[in-house]
Tab-separated table of C-alpha atoms in Angstrom:
chain	number	residue	atom	x	y	z
A	54	MET	CA	27.024	54.492	29.436
A	55	ILE	CA	25.264	56.669	26.914
A	56	LEU	CA	23.743	53.683	25.226
A	57	THR	CA	21.893	52.507	28.337
A	58	SER	CA	20.591	55.901	29.252
A	59	ALA	CA	19.400	56.429	25.682
A	60	LEU	CA	17.514	53.192	25.772
A	61	PRO	CA	13.852	53.825	26.607
A	62	VAL	CA	13.094	50.251	27.473
A	63	PRO	CA	13.321	49.332	31.142
A	64	MET	CA	15.307	46.161	31.563
A	65	ALA	CA	14.322	43.198	33.649
A	66	ASP	CA	16.135	42.584	36.864
A	67	PHE	CA	19.209	40.449	36.781
A	68	PRO	CA	19.453	37.638	37.714
A	69	PRO	CA	16.071	36.359	36.410
A	70	SER	CA	13.809	34.692	38.941
A	71	PRO	CA	10.735	32.414	38.750
A	72	SER	CA	8.597	35.511	39.169
A	73	THR	CA	9.639	36.401	35.611
A	74	PHE	CA	7.079	33.846	34.440
A	75	TRP	CA	4.214	35.569	36.208
A	76	GLN	CA	3.018	38.035	33.607
A	77	PRO	CA	-0.552	39.184	34.124
A	78	LEU	CA	-1.585	41.350	31.191
A	79	VAL	CA	-4.926	42.262	32.702
A	80	ASN	CA	-5.105	42.044	36.469
A	81	PHE	CA	-8.535	41.988	38.050
A	82	GLY	CA	-7.126	42.088	41.554
A	83	THR	CA	-7.030	39.548	44.339
A	84	VAL	CA	-10.067	37.696	45.602
A	85	GLU	CA	-10.590	35.197	48.332
A	86	ILE	CA	-11.892	31.799	47.280
A	87	LEU	CA	-12.456	29.129	49.930
A	88	GLY	CA	-10.208	30.914	52.321
A	89	MET	CA	-7.391	31.157	49.803
A	90	GLU	CA	-6.116	34.335	48.254
A	91	MET	CA	-6.087	34.214	44.498
A	92	THR	CA	-5.276	36.766	41.865
A	93	LEU	CA	-7.671	36.890	38.941
A	94	ALA	CA	-5.763	37.819	35.828
A	95	ILE	CA	-5.428	37.181	32.134
A	96	THR	CA	-1.809	36.148	31.857
A	97	ARG	CA	0.428	36.354	28.836
A	98	PRO	CA	0.683	32.550	28.463
A	99	MET	CA	-3.135	32.421	28.302
A	100	VAL	CA	-3.157	34.871	25.429
A	101	VAL	CA	-0.391	32.945	23.654
A	102	MET	CA	-2.308	29.719	24.173
A	103	ALA	CA	-5.508	31.258	22.781
A	104	LEU	CA	-3.645	32.676	19.784
A	105	SER	CA	-1.963	29.345	19.128
A	106	VAL	CA	-5.284	27.500	19.207
A	107	GLY	CA	-6.774	30.042	16.803
A	108	LEU	CA	-3.824	29.957	14.400
A	109	LEU	CA	-3.502	26.167	14.513
A	110	SER	CA	-7.202	25.708	13.866
A	111	TRP	CA	-7.049	28.125	10.963
A	112	TRP	CA	-3.958	26.476	9.487
A	113	LEU	CA	-5.240	22.913	9.876
A	114	VAL	CA	-8.712	23.624	8.570
A	115	ALA	CA	-7.490	25.788	5.687
A	116	THR	CA	-5.043	23.174	4.438
A	117	THR	CA	-7.380	20.191	4.809
A	118	LYS	CA	-10.754	21.686	3.941
A	119	ARG	CA	-10.394	20.492	0.376
A	120	ALA	CA	-8.074	17.592	1.051
A	121	ALA	CA	-7.416	15.977	-2.292
A	122	VAL	CA	-5.782	12.826	-3.567
A	123	VAL	CA	-3.099	15.000	-5.109
A	124	PRO	CA	-2.248	17.378	-2.246
A	125	SER	CA	-1.588	21.084	-2.510
A	126	LYS	CA	1.591	22.452	-0.927
A	127	GLY	CA	-0.228	23.359	2.271
A	128	GLN	CA	-1.988	20.020	2.489
A	129	TRP	CA	1.291	18.236	1.791
A	130	PHE	CA	2.945	20.012	4.699
A	131	THR	CA	0.053	19.309	7.044
A	132	GLU	CA	0.097	15.688	5.960
A	133	LYS	CA	3.788	15.404	6.828
A	134	VAL	CA	3.137	16.614	10.377
A	135	TYR	CA	-0.023	14.530	10.670
A	136	ASP	CA	1.689	11.400	9.323
A	137	PHE	CA	4.473	11.824	11.838
A	138	VAL	CA	2.049	11.694	14.755
A	139	ARG	CA	-0.316	9.201	13.127
A	140	ASN	CA	2.224	6.621	11.982
A	141	ASP	CA	5.428	7.152	13.934
A	142	VAL	CA	3.795	7.876	17.275
A	143	ALA	CA	0.211	6.601	17.483
A	144	ARG	CA	0.429	3.503	15.291
A	145	ASP	CA	3.845	2.423	16.543
A	146	MET	CA	2.936	2.816	20.208
A	147	ILE	CA	-0.725	1.763	20.247
A	148	GLY	CA	-0.797	-0.773	17.426
A	149	SER	CA	-2.549	-0.667	14.084
A	150	LYS	CA	-5.827	-2.058	15.433
A	151	GLU	CA	-7.004	0.702	17.760
A	152	PHE	CA	-4.693	3.649	17.130
A	153	MET	CA	-7.097	5.660	14.949
A	154	ARG	CA	-9.308	6.440	17.962
A	155	PHE	CA	-6.453	8.345	19.590
A	156	VAL	CA	-4.918	10.053	16.564
A	157	PRO	CA	-6.992	13.269	16.908
A	158	LEU	CA	-6.062	13.528	20.589
A	159	LEU	CA	-2.350	12.953	20.030
A	160	PHE	CA	-2.171	15.099	16.911
A	161	ALA	CA	-3.946	18.043	18.539
A	162	MET	CA	-1.696	17.687	21.570
A	163	PHE	CA	1.479	17.528	19.504
A	164	VAL	CA	0.784	20.623	17.400
A	165	LEU	CA	-0.418	22.564	20.442
A	166	ILE	CA	2.698	21.779	22.481
A	167	LEU	CA	5.045	22.347	19.550
A	168	ALA	CA	3.479	25.678	18.607
A	169	ASN	CA	3.556	26.947	22.185
A	170	ASN	CA	7.091	25.693	22.745
A	171	TRP	CA	8.420	27.369	19.641
A	172	ALA	CA	6.532	30.494	20.610
A	173	GLY	CA	9.069	30.571	23.433
A	174	ILE	CA	11.800	31.654	21.004
A	175	ILE	CA	9.723	33.535	18.440
A	176	PRO	CA	9.710	37.324	18.880
A	177	PRO	CA	7.764	39.063	20.212
A	178	ILE	CA	6.153	36.262	22.229
A	179	GLN	CA	9.282	34.642	23.626
A	180	LEU	CA	7.694	33.018	26.606
A	181	PRO	CA	7.144	29.268	26.552
A	182	THR	CA	3.540	28.695	27.569
A	183	PHE	CA	4.402	25.343	29.091
A	184	GLY	CA	6.879	27.028	31.383
A	185	ARG	CA	3.758	27.722	33.438
A	186	ILE	CA	2.954	24.422	35.078
A	187	GLY	CA	-0.812	24.883	34.833
A	188	PHE	CA	-0.694	24.088	31.105
A	189	PRO	CA	1.371	20.857	31.273
A	190	ILE	CA	-0.907	19.718	34.109
A	191	ALA	CA	-3.980	20.410	31.962
A	192	LEU	CA	-2.718	18.196	29.123
A	193	THR	CA	-1.440	15.552	31.517
A	194	LEU	CA	-4.847	15.472	33.170
A	195	VAL	CA	-6.426	14.692	29.806
A	196	ILE	CA	-3.972	11.855	29.153
A	197	TYR	CA	-4.327	10.611	32.735
A	198	VAL	CA	-8.097	10.352	32.485
A	199	VAL	CA	-7.972	8.823	29.000
A	200	TYR	CA	-5.549	6.016	29.725
A	201	HIS	CA	-7.197	5.037	32.982
A	202	TRP	CA	-10.619	5.231	31.381
A	203	ILE	CA	-9.764	2.952	28.449
A	204	GLY	CA	-7.844	0.639	30.782
A	205	VAL	CA	-10.886	0.171	32.990
A	206	GLN	CA	-13.087	-0.081	29.907
A	207	LYS	CA	-10.958	-2.899	28.533
A	208	HIS	CA	-10.158	-4.866	31.661
A	209	GLY	CA	-12.908	-3.863	34.081
A	210	VAL	CA	-12.196	-2.157	37.413
A	211	VAL	CA	-10.880	-5.249	39.164
A	212	GLY	CA	-9.276	-6.558	35.977
A	213	TYR	CA	-7.444	-3.268	35.531
A	214	PHE	CA	-5.779	-3.579	38.920
A	215	LYS	CA	-5.014	-7.261	38.320
A	216	PHE	CA	-3.573	-6.284	34.953
A	217	MET	CA	-1.013	-4.080	36.702
A	218	ILE	CA	0.704	-7.166	38.161
A	219	PRO	CA	2.878	-8.818	35.519
A	220	PRO	CA	1.909	-12.468	35.018
A	221	GLY	CA	4.164	-15.271	36.218
A	222	LEU	CA	5.423	-13.540	39.370
A	223	PRO	CA	6.122	-15.546	42.533
A	224	ALA	CA	3.258	-15.036	44.977
A	225	TRP	CA	5.402	-13.514	47.719
A	226	ILE	CA	6.729	-10.706	45.477
A	227	ALA	CA	3.400	-9.835	43.820
A	228	PRO	CA	2.130	-7.451	46.551
A	229	ALA	CA	5.310	-5.400	46.447
A	230	ILE	CA	5.204	-5.188	42.666
A	231	PHE	CA	1.534	-4.265	42.863
A	232	VAL	CA	2.318	-1.311	45.106
A	233	LEU	CA	5.114	-0.207	42.808
A	234	GLU	CA	2.883	-0.487	39.740
A	235	LEU	CA	0.113	1.378	41.541
A	236	ILE	CA	2.517	4.234	42.230
A	237	THR	CA	3.718	4.124	38.622
A	238	PHE	CA	0.227	4.198	37.146
A	239	PHE	CA	-1.284	6.809	39.434
A	240	ILE	CA	1.567	9.039	40.572
A	241	THR	CA	4.844	8.636	38.704
A	242	ARG	CA	3.502	8.708	35.180
A	243	PRO	CA	1.397	11.880	35.411
A	244	LEU	CA	3.921	13.600	37.602
A	245	THR	CA	6.865	12.957	35.290
A	246	LEU	CA	4.825	13.677	32.177
A	247	ALA	CA	3.844	17.128	33.402
A	248	LEU	CA	7.098	17.979	35.149
A	249	ARG	CA	9.290	16.917	32.215
A	250	LEU	CA	7.613	19.331	29.851
A	251	PHE	CA	7.365	22.083	32.441
A	252	GLY	CA	10.940	21.672	33.614
A	253	ASN	CA	12.435	21.746	30.141
A	254	MET	CA	10.513	24.835	29.133
A	255	PHE	CA	11.068	26.616	32.428
A	256	ALA	CA	14.773	25.873	32.576
A	257	GLY	CA	15.297	26.579	28.906
A	258	HIS	CA	13.751	29.993	29.219
A	259	MET	CA	15.758	30.736	32.339
A	260	LEU	CA	18.902	29.772	30.497
A	261	LEU	CA	18.112	32.147	27.646
A	262	LEU	CA	17.353	34.911	30.135
A	263	VAL	CA	20.635	34.329	31.901
A	264	PHE	CA	22.596	34.635	28.687
A	265	THR	CA	20.733	37.570	27.147
A	266	LEU	CA	20.206	39.605	30.312
A	267	GLY	CA	23.602	38.567	31.628
A	268	ALA	CA	25.222	39.777	28.409
A	269	TRP	CA	23.408	43.068	28.834
A	270	GLU	CA	24.620	43.363	32.418
A	271	LEU	CA	28.184	42.728	31.245
A	272	PHE	CA	27.792	45.203	28.407
A	273	THR	CA	26.785	47.977	30.789
A	274	GLN	CA	29.754	47.358	33.128
A	275	GLY	CA	32.225	48.930	30.693
A	276	GLY	CA	35.830	48.064	29.938
A	277	PHE	CA	36.858	44.461	29.663
A	278	LEU	CA	33.442	43.123	30.707
A	279	THR	CA	31.789	44.935	27.780
A	280	ALA	CA	33.968	42.914	25.421
A	281	VAL	CA	32.973	39.699	27.209
A	282	ALA	CA	29.309	40.513	26.485
A	283	ILE	CA	29.906	39.738	22.793
A	284	PRO	CA	30.668	36.001	23.241
A	285	ALA	CA	27.844	35.794	25.765
A	286	TRP	CA	25.411	37.061	23.158
A	287	ILE	CA	26.827	34.730	20.543
A	288	MET	CA	26.291	31.967	23.055
A	289	SER	CA	22.713	33.067	23.553
A	290	PHE	CA	22.099	32.718	19.799
A	291	ALA	CA	23.447	29.170	19.950
A	292	MET	CA	21.227	28.489	22.948
A	293	VAL	CA	18.188	29.670	21.004
A	294	LEU	CA	18.898	27.103	18.287
A	295	PHE	CA	19.453	24.480	20.959
A	296	GLU	CA	16.169	25.460	22.573
A	297	ALA	CA	14.364	25.017	19.255
A	298	LEU	CA	15.569	21.416	19.218
A	299	VAL	CA	14.664	20.816	22.860
A	300	GLN	CA	11.218	22.322	22.350
A	301	PHE	CA	10.522	20.021	19.421
A	302	LEU	CA	11.841	17.025	21.351
A	303	GLN	CA	9.674	17.775	24.369
A	304	ALA	CA	6.548	17.977	22.228
A	305	TYR	CA	7.521	14.665	20.633
A	306	VAL	CA	8.376	12.969	23.930
A	307	PHE	CA	5.134	14.136	25.506
A	308	VAL	CA	2.892	12.605	22.830
A	309	LEU	CA	5.141	9.545	22.556
A	310	LEU	CA	4.778	8.804	26.259
A	311	ALA	CA	1.069	9.613	26.166
A	312	ALA	CA	0.662	7.121	23.305
A	313	SER	CA	2.744	4.577	25.184
A	314	TYR	CA	0.535	4.893	28.293
A	315	ILE	CA	-2.582	4.504	26.153
A	316	GLY	CA	-1.070	1.552	24.312
A	317	GLY	CA	-0.034	0.016	27.615
A	318	ALA	CA	-3.543	0.311	29.039
A	319	LEU	CA	-4.940	-1.332	25.907
A	320	ALA	CA	-2.457	-4.202	25.958
A	321	ASP	CA	-3.747	-7.702	26.680
A	322	GLU	CA	-1.026	-8.368	29.204
A	323	HIS	CA	1.123	-6.175	31.322
B	238	MET	CA	17.242	39.045	22.273
B	239	GLN	CA	13.960	39.748	24.011
B	240	PRO	CA	13.320	43.444	24.376
B	241	PHE	CA	9.571	43.168	24.083
B	242	ALA	CA	9.278	40.205	26.367
B	243	ASP	CA	11.477	41.792	28.926
B	244	THR	CA	9.514	44.974	28.711
B	245	LEU	CA	6.403	43.109	29.618
B	246	THR	CA	8.176	41.151	32.267
B	247	THR	CA	9.386	44.276	33.900
B	248	VAL	CA	6.025	45.943	33.695
B	249	ALA	CA	4.364	42.902	35.176
B	250	VAL	CA	6.866	42.628	37.944
B	251	VAL	CA	6.603	46.318	38.714
B	252	THR	CA	2.814	46.451	38.752
B	253	ALA	CA	2.377	43.197	40.606
B	254	ALA	CA	5.198	43.511	43.022
B	255	ASP	CA	2.945	42.669	45.939
B	256	ASP	CA	1.029	40.026	43.961
B	257	PRO	CA	1.081	36.688	45.830
B	258	GLU	CA	1.215	34.844	42.478
B	259	ALA	CA	4.545	36.427	41.603
B	260	SER	CA	6.150	34.863	44.636
B	261	ALA	CA	4.279	31.540	44.354
B	262	LEU	CA	6.265	28.362	43.786
B	263	PRO	CA	6.691	27.774	40.048
B	264	ILE	CA	5.661	24.107	40.366
B	265	LEU	CA	2.289	25.005	41.832
B	266	PRO	CA	-0.262	25.629	39.121
B	267	TYR	CA	-2.074	28.903	38.672
B	268	LEU	CA	-5.560	27.450	38.455
B	269	PRO	CA	-6.999	29.887	35.886
B	270	GLU	CA	-4.165	28.879	33.581
B	271	LEU	CA	-4.881	25.201	34.183
B	272	PHE	CA	-8.565	25.595	33.313
B	273	PHE	CA	-7.728	27.821	30.397
B	274	GLY	CA	-5.340	25.174	29.117
B	275	LEU	CA	-8.046	22.518	29.342
B	276	VAL	CA	-10.550	24.668	27.458
B	277	ALA	CA	-8.019	25.656	24.808
B	278	PHE	CA	-7.051	22.058	24.234
B	279	ALA	CA	-10.696	21.011	24.117
B	280	ILE	CA	-11.362	23.547	21.375
B	281	LEU	CA	-8.361	22.471	19.315
B	282	TYR	CA	-9.239	18.820	19.856
B	283	PHE	CA	-12.769	19.442	18.652
B	284	VAL	CA	-11.516	21.171	15.489
B	285	VAL	CA	-8.973	18.438	14.775
B	286	LYS	CA	-11.385	15.588	15.445
B	287	SER	CA	-14.364	16.967	13.563
B	288	LYS	CA	-12.657	18.626	10.611
B	289	VAL	CA	-8.982	17.917	10.124
B	290	VAL	CA	-8.646	14.188	10.733
B	291	PRO	CA	-11.781	13.108	8.801
B	292	ASN	CA	-10.729	15.182	5.792
B	293	LEU	CA	-7.194	13.849	5.826
B	294	GLU	CA	-8.292	10.255	6.358
B	295	LYS	CA	-10.757	10.580	3.511
B	296	ALA	CA	-7.992	11.879	1.260
B	297	TYR	CA	-5.802	8.950	2.345
B	298	ALA	CA	-8.563	6.458	1.642
B	299	ASP	CA	-9.181	8.037	-1.766
B	300	ARG	CA	-5.476	7.908	-2.491
B	301	THR	CA	-5.253	4.246	-1.538
B	302	ALA	CA	-8.320	3.510	-3.622
B	303	ALA	CA	-6.857	5.378	-6.601
B	304	ILE	CA	-3.592	3.480	-6.380
B	305	GLU	CA	-5.321	0.160	-5.896
B	306	GLY	CA	-7.742	0.981	-8.707
B	307	GLY	CA	-4.832	1.672	-11.051
B	308	MET	CA	-3.182	-1.564	-10.048
B	309	GLU	CA	-6.420	-3.443	-10.527
B	310	GLN	CA	-6.799	-1.954	-13.993
B	311	ALA	CA	-3.277	-2.970	-14.910
B	312	GLU	CA	-3.942	-6.464	-13.606
B	313	GLN	CA	-7.113	-6.661	-15.615
B	314	ALA	CA	-5.309	-5.562	-18.785
B	315	GLN	CA	-2.643	-8.152	-18.112
B	316	ALA	CA	-5.248	-10.855	-17.621
B	317	GLU	CA	-6.942	-9.838	-20.846
B	318	ALA	CA	-3.669	-9.973	-22.736
B	319	GLU	CA	-2.962	-13.380	-21.252
B	320	ALA	CA	-6.417	-14.615	-22.262
B	321	ALA	CA	-5.912	-13.323	-25.796
B	322	ARG	CA	-2.553	-15.080	-25.975
B	323	GLN	CA	-4.072	-18.316	-24.700
B	324	GLU	CA	-6.800	-18.057	-27.293
B	325	TYR	CA	-4.257	-17.377	-30.008
B	326	VAL	CA	-2.157	-20.357	-28.938
B	327	ALA	CA	-5.247	-22.538	-28.811
B	328	GLN	CA	-6.274	-21.361	-32.245
B	329	LEU	CA	-2.807	-22.035	-33.568
B	330	ALA	CA	-2.841	-25.542	-32.127
B	331	GLY	CA	-6.310	-26.062	-33.606
B	332	ALA	CA	-5.116	-24.887	-36.996
B	333	ARG	CA	-2.138	-27.239	-36.807
B	334	ASP	CA	-4.425	-30.146	-35.928
B	335	GLU	CA	-6.768	-29.179	-38.712
B	336	ALA	CA	-3.905	-29.037	-41.208
B	337	ALA	CA	-2.600	-32.398	-40.076
B	338	ARG	CA	-6.065	-33.865	-40.286
B	339	ILE	CA	-6.570	-32.481	-43.788
B	340	ARG	CA	-3.201	-33.820	-44.909
B	341	GLU	CA	-4.057	-37.212	-43.469
B	342	GLU	CA	-7.425	-37.191	-45.188
B	343	ALA	CA	-5.866	-36.162	-48.464
B	344	LYS	CA	-3.349	-38.963	-48.145
B	345	GLU	CA	-6.086	-41.454	-47.444
B	346	GLN	CA	-8.229	-40.141	-50.219
B	347	GLY	CA	-5.249	-40.265	-52.595
B	348	ALA	CA	-4.552	-43.851	-51.655
B	349	ALA	CA	-8.198	-44.741	-52.097
B	350	ILE	CA	-8.302	-43.067	-55.488
B	351	VAL	CA	-5.133	-44.824	-56.597
B	352	ALA	CA	-6.517	-48.165	-55.413
B	353	GLU	CA	-9.811	-47.555	-57.150
B	354	MET	CA	-8.095	-46.505	-60.342
B	355	ARG	CA	-5.910	-49.547	-60.207
B	356	GLN	CA	-8.927	-51.732	-59.726
B	357	GLN	CA	-10.715	-50.049	-62.574
B	358	ALA	CA	-7.669	-50.433	-64.811
B	359	GLN	CA	-7.386	-54.064	-63.907
B	360	ALA	CA	-11.057	-54.616	-64.575
B	361	GLU	CA	-10.746	-52.806	-67.884
B	362	ALA	CA	-7.695	-54.784	-68.806
B	363	ALA	CA	-9.463	-57.993	-67.915
B	364	ARG	CA	-12.458	-56.919	-69.931
B	365	ILE	CA	-10.322	-56.045	-72.951
B	366	THR	CA	-8.458	-59.300	-72.694
B	367	GLU	CA	-11.734	-61.175	-72.457
B	368	THR	CA	-13.114	-59.399	-75.472
B	369	ALA	CA	-9.946	-60.078	-77.406
B	370	HIS	CA	-10.088	-63.719	-76.453
B	371	LYS	CA	-13.684	-63.945	-77.487
B	372	GLN	CA	-12.994	-62.218	-80.776
B	373	VAL	CA	-10.028	-64.454	-81.517
B	374	GLU	CA	-12.149	-67.473	-80.692
B	375	ALA	CA	-14.939	-66.239	-82.897
B	376	GLU	CA	-12.548	-65.520	-85.698
B	377	ARG	CA	-10.969	-68.922	-85.249
B	378	GLN	CA	-14.389	-70.571	-85.344
B	379	GLN	CA	-15.271	-68.571	-88.379
B	380	ALA	CA	-11.939	-69.416	-90.014
B	381	MET	CA	-12.416	-73.035	-89.052
B	382	VAL	CA	-15.863	-73.184	-90.587
B	383	SER	CA	-14.828	-71.479	-93.779
B	384	LEU	CA	-11.645	-73.481	-93.880
B	385	ARG	CA	-13.549	-76.620	-93.371
B	386	GLY	CA	-15.823	-75.810	-96.242
B	387	GLU	CA	-12.977	-74.813	-98.471
B	388	VAL	CA	-10.783	-77.765	-97.514
B	389	GLY	CA	-13.720	-80.065	-98.183
B	390	GLN	CA	-14.314	-78.426	-101.520
B	391	ILE	CA	-10.642	-78.517	-102.462
B	392	SER	CA	-10.269	-82.083	-101.323
B	393	THR	CA	-13.279	-83.304	-103.239
B	394	ASP	CA	-12.217	-81.310	-106.271
B	395	LEU	CA	-8.820	-82.837	-106.063
B	396	ALA	CA	-10.192	-86.289	-105.542
B	397	SER	CA	-12.681	-85.827	-108.376
B	398	ARG	CA	-9.907	-84.801	-110.582
B	399	ILE	CA	-7.906	-87.825	-109.541
B	400	VAL	CA	-10.778	-90.196	-109.796
B	401	GLY	CA	-12.268	-88.508	-112.768
B	402	GLU	CA	-15.734	-88.243	-111.660
B	403	SER	CA	-17.666	-86.108	-109.416
B	404	LEU	CA	-17.553	-87.220	-105.918
B	405	HIS	CA	-19.267	-84.197	-104.596
B	406	ASP	CA	-22.630	-85.618	-104.138
B	407	GLN	CA	-21.394	-88.933	-102.923
B	408	ALA	CA	-18.936	-87.464	-100.576
B	409	ARG	CA	-21.493	-85.165	-99.259
B	410	GLN	CA	-23.903	-87.971	-98.896
B	411	THR	CA	-21.550	-90.084	-96.941
B	412	GLY	CA	-20.112	-87.255	-94.873
B	413	VAL	CA	-16.633	-88.586	-95.453
B	414	ILE	CA	-15.017	-85.229	-95.448
B	415	ASP	CA	-16.626	-84.113	-92.297
B	416	ARG	CA	-15.691	-87.237	-90.543
B	417	PHE	CA	-12.165	-86.996	-91.737
B	418	LEU	CA	-11.851	-83.455	-90.653
B	419	ALA	CA	-13.301	-84.319	-87.300
B	420	GLU	CA	-10.813	-87.067	-86.890
B	421	LEU	CA	-8.107	-84.722	-87.992
B	422	GLU	CA	-9.135	-82.231	-85.377
B	423	ALA	CA	-9.312	-84.861	-82.761
B	424	GLY	CA	-5.773	-85.829	-83.688
B	425	ASP	CA	-6.646	-89.340	-84.627
B	426	VAL	CA	-5.159	-88.893	-88.071
B	427	GLN	CA	-1.504	-88.245	-88.274
B	428	ARG	CA	-0.279	-86.149	-91.110
B	429	THR	CA	2.752	-88.310	-91.367
B	430	GLN	CA	0.641	-91.237	-92.509
B	431	VAL	CA	-0.709	-89.472	-95.600
B	432	GLY	CA	2.193	-87.134	-96.297
B	433	THR	CA	5.792	-87.606	-97.309
B	434	GLY	CA	6.623	-89.020	-93.939
B	435	GLN	CA	8.673	-85.966	-92.949
B	436	GLU	CA	8.185	-84.589	-89.502
B	437	SER	CA	7.449	-80.933	-89.344
């Protein structure tokens, strides 16, 4: 095809593979740390993350620096986002008594996840940062430490473990429940929290790659398959819109669950 | 859809074809990214906690205060209006009482005046009657005295003429006339005995 040969851009391999997500922009080479080989690199998701932090900080500070009783348009918009996290997530999940302590944490987390998720469909970034599992693990680690810390702070070390057993259980079933709760508190919750976000972003991006690159593959085959590329591309547009929804939902679900874990640790009873 | 992204992808894949990270499992974290994520979040958290949330919460507090202040002002105005109305009603009731009291007083005073006037009139009437009585009595006494004199004179004159001599001195000396008149007054002498015998 003339069109392909005229195109100066080299295309990614089809089908896409997990290695697609490994994008070192600056590679410092491989070093050996503690007997393990590790590549030192500044990856594209790192740059996107740094940019998002910079832009979010600028946006949030600029619109709230002179926060007034009668808000400006920018402040009004920021307030809408802030209110969503503050009232519909933090206050509803943690309770109106202690939620304010955790609003900065949850709000910062929500805007950071949302911005990076949507960056996954915004040209020219188009790589969801949280499709790299290091980032979901970082945020999950923060939540993990916070909810265990406040749980121990509230109930004491022994009290915290006692608190995991729901009251009113028959004595013979309590040990089994305790083990289950222990697994929930220390393994299931952080694992699912991180993997849910990672999996959605990773799979979503793969899906988009399949449709866009797949359409290109079809287009270059010629004949009937070229015609089939058109609906595939149309489908990829639909998938982008669908991804936008999923990316918002994942940001929401992440902070909602984080708030629920914090609220649970602060509860008087299991 | 993603020419730029794919460009980079390709470049990365090409240049790092023998990179162990490219073939690493996608669910194993690339530690530099993990640490970078922690630092990035810490920075954003610091900005949000120290600048954004305090400013917004302050604006919210101010807003609540402004709304509550307005409501308080309205309540105050309402209370003032209510107080003014109460005062007005109280004043009105006071005025009504006052009017009733004044009317009552006037009525009482009127009655007292009428009674006094009546008493005065009665006293005056009694006085006038008394005076009239006294005057009539005086006049009667006077008339009686003069009549007595004249009757005595006429009687003696008549008797003198009948007898033919003056009885004046004698009559006077004996006091006959006076005695007769006194008897007459006392009713001891009946006119019928000296007159024609006709009853009046």
